[in-house]
Amino acid sequence: MRRRQIHPTSGHSSRQGALERLQKAKSRLARPVVKERPAEDEQDELIGRLRDPQYCSKYLSAAFRDSAGTFLVALRNVASAQKGISKLAAEAGVNRENLYRMLSEGGNPRLDTLWAVLKAIGLRVSLEPASTKPPT
């Protein structure tokens, strides 16, 4: 059985037309693709900056002003950048798994544990008045 063209009057497509379509497709593929930076690159960049103690103190202060959960996550980032969680846990006398749990957004560390972690990182806490209004 012979097959017939669907549109016998149009004939076969020319090779030239097929080549032109192929070249257009290739030129679309050859355009430079702008990639957005993945989150891992940003995290690596942050870890690099957190190796500076001055930057760490400002970073943690800003996180502390935001919320307790933000502060704990920021402290985990500082801990990873400074010493690594395993080494920090050993120096602070805390179980590594408990340290991860403590430094999560929903963590609830005891004050003495938090103090030990900050001391192992090489940071100390200072307090200042909430308002500049003189006492009456």
mmCIF file with all atom_site columns, C-alpha atoms in Angstrom, residues 19-81:
data_model
loop_
_atom_site.group_PDB
_atom_site.id
_atom_site.type_symbol
_atom_site.label_atom_id
_atom_site.label_alt_id
_atom_site.label_comp_id
_atom_site.label_asym_id
_atom_site.label_entity_id
_atom_site.label_seq_id
_atom_site.pdbx_PDB_ins_code
_atom_site.Cartn_x
_atom_site.Cartn_y
_atom_site.Cartn_z
_atom_site.occupancy
_atom_site.B_iso_or_equiv
_atom_site.pdbx_formal_charge
_atom_site.auth_seq_id
_atom_site.auth_comp_id
_atom_site.auth_asym_id
_atom_site.auth_atom_id
_atom_site.pdbx_PDB_model_num
ATOM 1  C CA . LEU A 1 19 ? 18.636 23.966 7.558  1.00 0.00 ? 19 LEU A CA 1
ATOM 2  C CA . GLU A 1 20 ? 17.395 27.478 8.325  1.00 0.00 ? 20 GLU A CA 1
ATOM 3  C CA . ARG A 1 21 ? 15.135 26.190 11.089 1.00 0.00 ? 21 ARG A CA 1
ATOM 4  C CA . LEU A 1 22 ? 18.021 24.184 12.560 1.00 0.00 ? 22 LEU A CA 1
ATOM 5  C CA . GLN A 1 23 ? 20.316 27.224 12.549 1.00 0.00 ? 23 GLN A CA 1
ATOM 6  C CA . LYS A 1 24 ? 17.671 29.354 14.281 1.00 0.00 ? 24 LYS A CA 1
ATOM 7  C CA . ALA A 1 25 ? 17.265 26.697 16.943 1.00 0.00 ? 25 ALA A CA 1
ATOM 8  C CA . LYS A 1 26 ? 21.041 26.548 17.476 1.00 0.00 ? 26 LYS A CA 1
ATOM 9  C CA . SER A 1 27 ? 21.297 30.335 17.747 1.00 0.00 ? 27 SER A CA 1
ATOM 10 C CA . ARG A 1 28 ? 18.619 30.343 20.445 1.00 0.00 ? 28 ARG A CA 1
ATOM 11 C CA . LEU A 1 29 ? 20.580 27.723 22.361 1.00 0.00 ? 29 LEU A CA 1
ATOM 12 C CA . ALA A 1 30 ? 23.858 29.603 21.938 1.00 0.00 ? 30 ALA A CA 1
ATOM 13 C CA . ARG A 1 31 ? 22.591 32.688 23.795 1.00 0.00 ? 31 ARG A CA 1
ATOM 14 C CA . PRO A 1 32 ? 24.349 33.178 27.111 1.00 0.00 ? 32 PRO A CA 1
ATOM 15 C CA . VAL A 1 33 ? 22.283 31.950 30.001 1.00 0.00 ? 33 VAL A CA 1
ATOM 16 C CA . VAL A 1 34 ? 22.274 34.180 33.062 1.00 0.00 ? 34 VAL A CA 1
ATOM 17 C CA . LYS A 1 35 ? 22.356 31.983 36.129 1.00 0.00 ? 35 LYS A CA 1
ATOM 18 C CA . GLU A 1 36 ? 21.318 33.216 39.507 1.00 0.00 ? 36 GLU A CA 1
ATOM 19 C CA . ARG A 1 37 ? 23.639 32.394 42.342 1.00 0.00 ? 37 ARG A CA 1
ATOM 20 C CA . PRO A 1 38 ? 22.472 29.384 44.260 1.00 0.00 ? 38 PRO A CA 1
ATOM 21 C CA . ALA A 1 39 ? 21.868 29.621 47.978 1.00 0.00 ? 39 ALA A CA 1
ATOM 22 C CA . GLU A 1 40 ? 24.950 27.483 48.695 1.00 0.00 ? 40 GLU A CA 1
ATOM 23 C CA . ASP A 1 41 ? 27.220 30.182 47.260 1.00 0.00 ? 41 ASP A CA 1
ATOM 24 C CA . GLU A 1 42 ? 25.612 32.789 49.488 1.00 0.00 ? 42 GLU A CA 1
ATOM 25 C CA . GLN A 1 43 ? 26.005 30.536 52.517 1.00 0.00 ? 43 GLN A CA 1
ATOM 26 C CA . ASP A 1 44 ? 29.681 29.961 51.669 1.00 0.00 ? 44 ASP A CA 1
ATOM 27 C CA . GLU A 1 45 ? 30.171 33.699 51.310 1.00 0.00 ? 45 GLU A CA 1
ATOM 28 C CA . LEU A 1 46 ? 28.559 34.320 54.699 1.00 0.00 ? 46 LEU A CA 1
ATOM 29 C CA . ILE A 1 47 ? 30.708 31.646 56.350 1.00 0.00 ? 47 ILE A CA 1
ATOM 30 C CA . GLY A 1 48 ? 33.800 33.359 54.921 1.00 0.00 ? 48 GLY A CA 1
ATOM 31 C CA . ARG A 1 49 ? 32.781 36.718 56.401 1.00 0.00 ? 49 ARG A CA 1
ATOM 32 C CA . LEU A 1 50 ? 31.925 35.128 59.751 1.00 0.00 ? 50 LEU A CA 1
ATOM 33 C CA . ARG A 1 51 ? 35.560 34.168 60.296 1.00 0.00 ? 51 ARG A CA 1
ATOM 34 C CA . ASP A 1 52 ? 36.158 37.815 61.267 1.00 0.00 ? 52 ASP A CA 1
ATOM 35 C CA . PRO A 1 53 ? 35.354 38.325 65.000 1.00 0.00 ? 53 PRO A CA 1
ATOM 36 C CA . GLN A 1 54 ? 34.230 41.944 64.490 1.00 0.00 ? 54 GLN A CA 1
ATOM 37 C CA . TYR A 1 55 ? 31.760 40.903 61.802 1.00 0.00 ? 55 TYR A CA 1
ATOM 38 C CA . CYS A 1 56 ? 30.536 38.057 64.057 1.00 0.00 ? 56 CYS A CA 1
ATOM 39 C CA . SER A 1 57 ? 29.741 40.407 66.915 1.00 0.00 ? 57 SER A CA 1
ATOM 40 C CA . LYS A 1 58 ? 27.741 42.764 64.677 1.00 0.00 ? 58 LYS A CA 1
ATOM 41 C CA . TYR A 1 59 ? 25.992 39.842 62.982 1.00 0.00 ? 59 TYR A CA 1
ATOM 42 C CA . LEU A 1 60 ? 24.973 38.272 66.289 1.00 0.00 ? 60 LEU A CA 1
ATOM 43 C CA . SER A 1 61 ? 23.898 41.621 67.766 1.00 0.00 ? 61 SER A CA 1
ATOM 44 C CA . ALA A 1 62 ? 21.602 42.259 64.810 1.00 0.00 ? 62 ALA A CA 1
ATOM 45 C CA . ALA A 1 63 ? 20.201 38.731 65.041 1.00 0.00 ? 63 ALA A CA 1
ATOM 46 C CA . PHE A 1 64 ? 19.628 39.116 68.794 1.00 0.00 ? 64 PHE A CA 1
ATOM 47 C CA . ARG A 1 65 ? 17.647 42.320 68.220 1.00 0.00 ? 65 ARG A CA 1
ATOM 48 C CA . ASP A 1 66 ? 15.463 40.457 65.711 1.00 0.00 ? 66 ASP A CA 1
ATOM 49 C CA . SER A 1 67 ? 14.372 37.419 67.748 1.00 0.00 ? 67 SER A CA 1
ATOM 50 C CA . ALA A 1 68 ? 15.640 34.574 69.899 1.00 0.00 ? 68 ALA A CA 1
ATOM 51 C CA . GLY A 1 69 ? 15.205 32.039 67.075 1.00 0.00 ? 69 GLY A CA 1
ATOM 52 C CA . THR A 1 70 ? 17.127 34.224 64.649 1.00 0.00 ? 70 THR A CA 1
ATOM 53 C CA . PHE A 1 71 ? 19.907 34.643 67.211 1.00 0.00 ? 71 PHE A CA 1
ATOM 54 C CA . LEU A 1 72 ? 20.260 30.881 67.693 1.00 0.00 ? 72 LEU A CA 1
ATOM 55 C CA . VAL A 1 73 ? 20.451 30.221 63.937 1.00 0.00 ? 73 VAL A CA 1
ATOM 56 C CA . ALA A 1 74 ? 22.984 33.048 63.581 1.00 0.00 ? 74 ALA A CA 1
ATOM 57 C CA . LEU A 1 75 ? 25.014 31.567 66.437 1.00 0.00 ? 75 LEU A CA 1
ATOM 58 C CA . ARG A 1 76 ? 25.014 28.214 64.627 1.00 0.00 ? 76 ARG A CA 1
ATOM 59 C CA . ASN A 1 77 ? 26.359 29.953 61.490 1.00 0.00 ? 77 ASN A CA 1
ATOM 60 C CA . VAL A 1 78 ? 29.094 31.626 63.563 1.00 0.00 ? 78 VAL A CA 1
ATOM 61 C CA . ALA A 1 79 ? 29.944 28.327 65.248 1.00 0.00 ? 79 ALA A CA 1
ATOM 62 C CA . SER A 1 80 ? 30.257 26.583 61.873 1.00 0.00 ? 80 SER A CA 1
ATOM 63 C CA . ALA A 1 81 ? 32.468 29.344 60.518 1.00 0.00 ? 81 ALA A CA 1
#
